[in-house]
Structures are given as structure tokens and as C-alpha cells.
Short mmCIF file of C-alpha atoms and ligand atoms in Angstrom, two decimals:
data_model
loop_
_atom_site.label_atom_id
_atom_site.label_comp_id
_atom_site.label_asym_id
_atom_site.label_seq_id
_atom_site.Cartn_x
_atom_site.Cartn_y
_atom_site.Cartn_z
CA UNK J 1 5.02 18.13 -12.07
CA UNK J 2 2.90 17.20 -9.02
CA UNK J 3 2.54 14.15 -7.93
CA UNK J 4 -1.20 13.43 -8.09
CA UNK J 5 -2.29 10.53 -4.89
CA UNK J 6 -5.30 9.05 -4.35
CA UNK J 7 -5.57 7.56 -0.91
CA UNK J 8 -8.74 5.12 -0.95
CA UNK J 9 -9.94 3.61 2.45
CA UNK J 10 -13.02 1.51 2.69
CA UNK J 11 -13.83 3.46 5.77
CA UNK J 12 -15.63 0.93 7.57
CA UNK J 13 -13.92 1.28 11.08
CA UNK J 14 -13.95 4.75 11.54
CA UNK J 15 -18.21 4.50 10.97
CA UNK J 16 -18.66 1.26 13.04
CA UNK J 17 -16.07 1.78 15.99
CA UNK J 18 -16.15 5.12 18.05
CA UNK J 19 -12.50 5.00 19.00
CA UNK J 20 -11.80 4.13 15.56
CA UNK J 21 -13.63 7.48 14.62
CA UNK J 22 -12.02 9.15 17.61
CA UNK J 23 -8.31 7.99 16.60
CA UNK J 24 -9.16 9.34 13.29
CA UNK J 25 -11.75 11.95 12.96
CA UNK J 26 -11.24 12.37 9.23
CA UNK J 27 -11.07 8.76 8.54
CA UNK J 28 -7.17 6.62 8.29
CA UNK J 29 -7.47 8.28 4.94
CA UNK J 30 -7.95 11.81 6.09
CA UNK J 31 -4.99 11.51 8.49
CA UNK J 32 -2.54 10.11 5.54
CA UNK J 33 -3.79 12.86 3.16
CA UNK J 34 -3.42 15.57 5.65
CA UNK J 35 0.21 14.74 5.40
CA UNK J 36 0.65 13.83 2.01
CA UNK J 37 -0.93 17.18 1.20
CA UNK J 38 1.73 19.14 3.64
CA UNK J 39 4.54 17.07 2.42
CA UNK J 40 3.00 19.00 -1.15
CA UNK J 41 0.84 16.38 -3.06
CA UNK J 42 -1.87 16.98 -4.99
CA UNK J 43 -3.97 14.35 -3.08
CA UNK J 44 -7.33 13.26 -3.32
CA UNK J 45 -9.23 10.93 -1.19
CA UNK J 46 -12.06 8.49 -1.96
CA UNK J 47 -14.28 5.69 0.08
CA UNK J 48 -15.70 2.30 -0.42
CA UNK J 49 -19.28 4.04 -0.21
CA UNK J 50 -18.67 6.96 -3.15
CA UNK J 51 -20.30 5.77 -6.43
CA UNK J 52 -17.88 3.16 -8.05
CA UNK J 53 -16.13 3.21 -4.83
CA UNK J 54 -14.64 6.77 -6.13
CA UNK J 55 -12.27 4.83 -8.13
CA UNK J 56 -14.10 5.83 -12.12
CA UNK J 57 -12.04 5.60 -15.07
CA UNK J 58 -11.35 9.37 -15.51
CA UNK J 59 -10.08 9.24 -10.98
CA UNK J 60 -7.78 6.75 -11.95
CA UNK J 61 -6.49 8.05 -14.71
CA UNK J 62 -5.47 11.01 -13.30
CA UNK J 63 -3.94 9.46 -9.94
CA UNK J 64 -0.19 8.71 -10.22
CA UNK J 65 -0.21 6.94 -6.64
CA UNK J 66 -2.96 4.87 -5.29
CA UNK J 67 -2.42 4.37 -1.73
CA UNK J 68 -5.14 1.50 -0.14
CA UNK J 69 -6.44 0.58 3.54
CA UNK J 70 -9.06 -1.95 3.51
CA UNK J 71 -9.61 -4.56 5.80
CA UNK J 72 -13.18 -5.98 7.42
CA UNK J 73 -14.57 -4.58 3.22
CA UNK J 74 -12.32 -6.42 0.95
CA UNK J 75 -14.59 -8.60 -0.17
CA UNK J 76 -17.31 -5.53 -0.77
CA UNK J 77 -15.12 -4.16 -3.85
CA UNK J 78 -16.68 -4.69 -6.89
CA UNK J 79 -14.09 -6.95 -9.26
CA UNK J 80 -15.07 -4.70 -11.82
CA UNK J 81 -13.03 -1.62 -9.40
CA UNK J 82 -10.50 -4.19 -8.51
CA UNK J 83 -9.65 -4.82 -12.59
CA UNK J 84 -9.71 -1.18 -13.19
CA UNK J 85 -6.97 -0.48 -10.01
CA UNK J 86 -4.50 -4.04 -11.72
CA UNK J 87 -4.85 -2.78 -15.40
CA UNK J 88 -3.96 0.82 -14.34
CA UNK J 89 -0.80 -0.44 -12.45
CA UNK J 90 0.15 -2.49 -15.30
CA UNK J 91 0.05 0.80 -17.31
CA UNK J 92 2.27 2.54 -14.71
CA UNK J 93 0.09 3.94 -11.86
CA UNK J 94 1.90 3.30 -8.02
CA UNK J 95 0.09 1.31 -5.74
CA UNK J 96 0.65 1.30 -1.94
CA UNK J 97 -1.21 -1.19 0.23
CA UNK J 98 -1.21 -0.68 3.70
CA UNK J 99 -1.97 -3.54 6.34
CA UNK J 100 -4.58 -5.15 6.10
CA UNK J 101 -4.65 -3.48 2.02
CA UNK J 102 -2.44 -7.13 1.64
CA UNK J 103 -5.93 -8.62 1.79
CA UNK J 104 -7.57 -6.43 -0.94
CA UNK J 105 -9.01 -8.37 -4.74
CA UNK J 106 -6.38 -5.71 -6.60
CA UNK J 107 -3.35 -6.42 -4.30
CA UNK J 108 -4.08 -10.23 -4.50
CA UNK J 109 -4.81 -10.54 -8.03
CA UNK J 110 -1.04 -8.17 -8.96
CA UNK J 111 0.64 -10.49 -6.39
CA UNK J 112 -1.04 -14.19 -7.65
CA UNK J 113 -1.05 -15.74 -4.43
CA UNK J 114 -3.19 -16.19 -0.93
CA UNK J 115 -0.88 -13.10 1.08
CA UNK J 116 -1.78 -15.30 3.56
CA UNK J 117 -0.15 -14.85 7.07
CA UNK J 118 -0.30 -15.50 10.84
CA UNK J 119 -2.08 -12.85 13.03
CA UNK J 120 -2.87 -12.03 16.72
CA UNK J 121 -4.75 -8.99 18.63
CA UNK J 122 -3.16 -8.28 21.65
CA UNK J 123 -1.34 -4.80 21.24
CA UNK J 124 2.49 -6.38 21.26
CA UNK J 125 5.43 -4.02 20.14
CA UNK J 126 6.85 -4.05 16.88
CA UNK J 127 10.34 -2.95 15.86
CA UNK J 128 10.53 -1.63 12.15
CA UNK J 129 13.94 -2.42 10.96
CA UNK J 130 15.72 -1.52 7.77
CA UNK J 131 17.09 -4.01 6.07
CA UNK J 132 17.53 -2.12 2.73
CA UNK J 133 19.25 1.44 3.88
CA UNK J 134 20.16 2.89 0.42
CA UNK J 135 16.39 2.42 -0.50
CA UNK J 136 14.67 5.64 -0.74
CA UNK J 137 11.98 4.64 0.91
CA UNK J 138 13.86 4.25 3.87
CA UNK J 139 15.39 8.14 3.21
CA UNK J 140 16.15 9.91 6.49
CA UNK J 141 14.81 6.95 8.58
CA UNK J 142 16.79 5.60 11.88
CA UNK J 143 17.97 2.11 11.21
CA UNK J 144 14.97 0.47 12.82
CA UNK J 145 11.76 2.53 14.91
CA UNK J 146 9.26 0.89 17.19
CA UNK J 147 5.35 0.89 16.91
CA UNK J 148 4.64 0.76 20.62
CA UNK J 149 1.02 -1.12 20.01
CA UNK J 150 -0.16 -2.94 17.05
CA UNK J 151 -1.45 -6.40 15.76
CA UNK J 152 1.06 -9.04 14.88
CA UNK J 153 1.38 -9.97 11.82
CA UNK J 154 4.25 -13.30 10.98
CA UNK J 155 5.70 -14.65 8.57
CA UNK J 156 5.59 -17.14 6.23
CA UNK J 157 3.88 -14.44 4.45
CA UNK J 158 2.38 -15.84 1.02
CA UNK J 159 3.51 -13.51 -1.63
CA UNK J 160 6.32 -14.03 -4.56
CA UNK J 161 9.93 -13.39 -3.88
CA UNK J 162 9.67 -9.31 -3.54
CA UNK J 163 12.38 -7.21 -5.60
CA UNK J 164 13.43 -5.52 -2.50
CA UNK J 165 12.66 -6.09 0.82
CA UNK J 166 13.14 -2.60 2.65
CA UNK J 167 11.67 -3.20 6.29
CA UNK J 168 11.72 -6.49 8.55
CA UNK J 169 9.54 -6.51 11.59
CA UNK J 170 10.22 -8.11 14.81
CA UNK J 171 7.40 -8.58 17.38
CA UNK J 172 7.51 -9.11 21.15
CA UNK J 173 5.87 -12.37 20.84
CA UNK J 174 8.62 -13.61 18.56
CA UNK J 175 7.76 -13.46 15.11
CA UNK J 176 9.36 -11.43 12.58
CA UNK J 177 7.11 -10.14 9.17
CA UNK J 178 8.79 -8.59 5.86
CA UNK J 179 7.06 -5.44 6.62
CA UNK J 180 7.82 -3.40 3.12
CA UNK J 181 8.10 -5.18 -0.17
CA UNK J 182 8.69 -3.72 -3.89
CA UNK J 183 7.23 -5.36 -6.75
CA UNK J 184 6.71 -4.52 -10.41
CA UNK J 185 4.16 -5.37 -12.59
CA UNK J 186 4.16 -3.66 -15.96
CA UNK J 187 5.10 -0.15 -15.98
CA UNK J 188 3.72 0.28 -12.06
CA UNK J 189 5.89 -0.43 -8.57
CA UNK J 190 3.80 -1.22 -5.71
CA UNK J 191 5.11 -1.02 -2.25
CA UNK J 192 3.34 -3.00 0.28
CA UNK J 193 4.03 -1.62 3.47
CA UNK J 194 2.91 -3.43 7.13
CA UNK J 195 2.16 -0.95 9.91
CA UNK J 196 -1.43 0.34 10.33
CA UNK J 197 -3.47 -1.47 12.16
CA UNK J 198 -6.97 0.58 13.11
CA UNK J 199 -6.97 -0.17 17.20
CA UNK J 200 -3.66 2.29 17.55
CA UNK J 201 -2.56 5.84 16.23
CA UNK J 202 0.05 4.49 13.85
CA UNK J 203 -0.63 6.26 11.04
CA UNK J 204 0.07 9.71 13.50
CA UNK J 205 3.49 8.40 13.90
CA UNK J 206 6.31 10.32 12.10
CA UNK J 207 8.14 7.67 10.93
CA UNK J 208 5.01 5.47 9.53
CA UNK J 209 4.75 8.83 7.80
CA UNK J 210 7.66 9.83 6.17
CA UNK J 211 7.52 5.68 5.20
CA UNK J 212 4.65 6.48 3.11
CA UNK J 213 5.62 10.06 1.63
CA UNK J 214 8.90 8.40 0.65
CA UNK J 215 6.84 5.23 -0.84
CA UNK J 216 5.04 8.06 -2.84
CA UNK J 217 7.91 8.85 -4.85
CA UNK J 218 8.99 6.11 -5.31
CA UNK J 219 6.07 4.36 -6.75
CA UNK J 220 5.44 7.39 -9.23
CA UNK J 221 5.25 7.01 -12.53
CA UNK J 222 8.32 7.89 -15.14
CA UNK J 223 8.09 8.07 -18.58
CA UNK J 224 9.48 5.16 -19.90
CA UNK J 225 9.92 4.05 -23.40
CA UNK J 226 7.18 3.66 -25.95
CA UNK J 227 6.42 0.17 -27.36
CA UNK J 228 4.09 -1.26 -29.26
CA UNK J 229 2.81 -5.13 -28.82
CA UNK J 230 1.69 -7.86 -30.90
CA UNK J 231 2.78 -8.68 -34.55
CA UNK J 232 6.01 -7.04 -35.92
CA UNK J 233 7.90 -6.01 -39.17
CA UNK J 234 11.39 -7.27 -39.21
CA UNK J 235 13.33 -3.79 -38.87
CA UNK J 236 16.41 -5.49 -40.96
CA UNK J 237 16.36 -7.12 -44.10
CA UNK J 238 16.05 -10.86 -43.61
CA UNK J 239 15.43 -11.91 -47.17
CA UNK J 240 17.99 -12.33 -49.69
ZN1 ZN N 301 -5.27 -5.05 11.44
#
């Protein structure tokens, strides 16, 4: 079956800042579902400004992949969206945050911590390397490819110990950044990826690209088992 994606972007940039809007004349989230949709997704897009941020009950229950840029808006998400994006992870929906997405109430509430990190504006070069090669997210990726512009992000990076680490960043003022991390929680694998900073065309790049197609199937849901919780009958006799 289809994979069904929403990508959500608060959209702020792209209103605010004409080379923002010029980079990305669809919005960041326009670009990524352009690609998701040749790739062959069944993608759908929503905004900070549709009603309930386009994120409703019935949306979400239909998207199998969430991907989320936010940045200067974090803050402007209702908790009441932010609840509804952690309990439909927990019930196996994919979640991608991208960059600044580390920031955002549902990211921060799955992970438990601050995400807190170092930053600087500048435009340095980054080098995307992959430190977890069998990972298919890193499928038919070079061993390491280089963002010519971005901001820096560096580590320590506030977040639990990751299950995998897939990407490791190294930036020409020196510091390094775990730039792709997989996590479970519940049924649903989130993949918080680095790259995508608003000032640069990063999310035209190929390899950023195929990075988050590959995320895509990855963080898709499978079946699973069925369980029930709470208060149980023994299923063997324990009496006498
Ligand atoms: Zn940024």
C-alpha cells in the first residue's frame, strides 16, 4: 500500500523573508513534497496557519509519516496539536523532524529532554558522514556529502542515547553534531535528521533528499502484534 506523508511546516520564513520565499516558492514543505510525491508518496502538506494547524484527528489518522520543519513558531503550536502528533506516534505513526523541528513541543515532549545545543549563523560547511552504512536510511548514499552553506549546529546535543546514530556532522569551525538519530516510542520510529536550515537551498540537494525519502520508509508503520493492556487472566492454570 502507499505510503501516506504529511509534511507540516509552520511556514513562517517563506511569508516573512523574501529570499526565504524565493529559495522556496512553494514553501520548505512544497519543495520536500514535490519529491516525496515523485519518489511515489501519497503526500499531503499542511501549515501552522490551516485550522488546527491542519493536523485534525481524522489528517493524522490517515498519515503514516509526519515529516516537521518548524523553527521561529514552535512555541505557536497549540499543546493540544502537539499531544495529538506524541499519542499518534506512540500508536505507530513515523515522525521526521527536520532542523530546527528538534525544537518543536511534540519532538521535545517524545524525546523528554531540553534538545538543547550550540548554534552559530555564519554559512560554514558541513560534511554529512555515515557512521551507520547498513542503515537504510543511508541506502545508496556516498560515505559522507557536504552541505556547502548552512548554520552550525554542535554537540553536546541534549537528547537520550539514540538507537542508532546514522549521520555525524563535522563543521568548518570545528564542531561535530549527531546529525540523524532513531528513536522509538511505542509502536512509532522517529528519525531526527539535521540539515535544513532556511538561509540555503538544502532541501534542493539530492542527497538531503534521498535522506528523507529513505527516512520515509523507514519510519512507516508495520503491523505489529495485537495486545491488549491493563488487568489480565492468567492464561495457565495457577490454582491447584
Ligand atoms: Zn536554522
Amino acid at each position: 500500500m502507499t505510503i501516506r506523508v504529511t509534511v507540516w511546516n509552520e511556514n513562517v520564513h517563506e511569508q516573512e523573508e523574501p529570499a526565504v520565499a524565493e529559495r522556496y516558492p512553494n514553501g520548505i514543505h512544497g519543495t520536500i513534497a514535490d519529491h516525496l510525491e515523485a519518489a511515489g508518496y501519497d503526500v499531503y502538506t499542511a501549515t501552522l496557519d490551516d485550522p488546527d494547524h491542519g493536523l485534525d484527528d481524522e489528517t493524522l489518522a490517515d498519515t503514516d509519516v509526519l515529516v516537521w520543519w518548524s523553527h521561529c513558531a514552535n512555541d505557536s503550536v497549540r499543546d493540544i496539536v502537539a499531544n495529538r502528533v506524541v499519542d499518534r506516534v506512540h500508536e505507530g505513526m513515523g515522525f521526521i523532524p527536520l532542523h530546527s523541528g528538534k525544537n518543536s513541543k511534540p519532538f521535545k515532549r517524545l524525546m523528554g529532554t531540553t534538545c538543547n545545543i550550540k548554534y552559530r549563523h555564519g554559512g560554514e560547511r558541513e560534511r554529512v558522514w555515515v557512521v551507520d552504512p547498513g542503515h537504510p536510511i543511508a541506502d545508496g548514499l556516498d560515505e559522507q556529502f557536504v552541505i556547502p552553506a548552512t548554520e552550525t549546529y554542535g554537540e553536546p546535543y541534549d537528547v537520550p542515547e539514540p538507537d542508532r546514530t546514522v549521520f555525524v556532522s563535522w563543521f568548518e569551525g570545528g564542531e561535530v553534531f549527531r546529525s540523524g538519530l532513531c528513536y522509538r516510542r511505542g509502536r512509532g520510529r522517529i528519525f531526527a535528521f539535521r540539515p535544513g536550515h532556511e538561509e540555503y537551498p538544502i532541501f534542493h540537494q539530492a542527497a538531503v533528499q534521498r535522506v528523507i525519502e529513505n527516512a520515509v520508509e523507514w519510519a512507516s508503520p508495520t503491523e505489529g502484534a495485537s495486545i491488549g493492556w491493563g488487568e489480565t487472566d492468567p492464561l495457565e492454570s495457577t490454582g491447584e
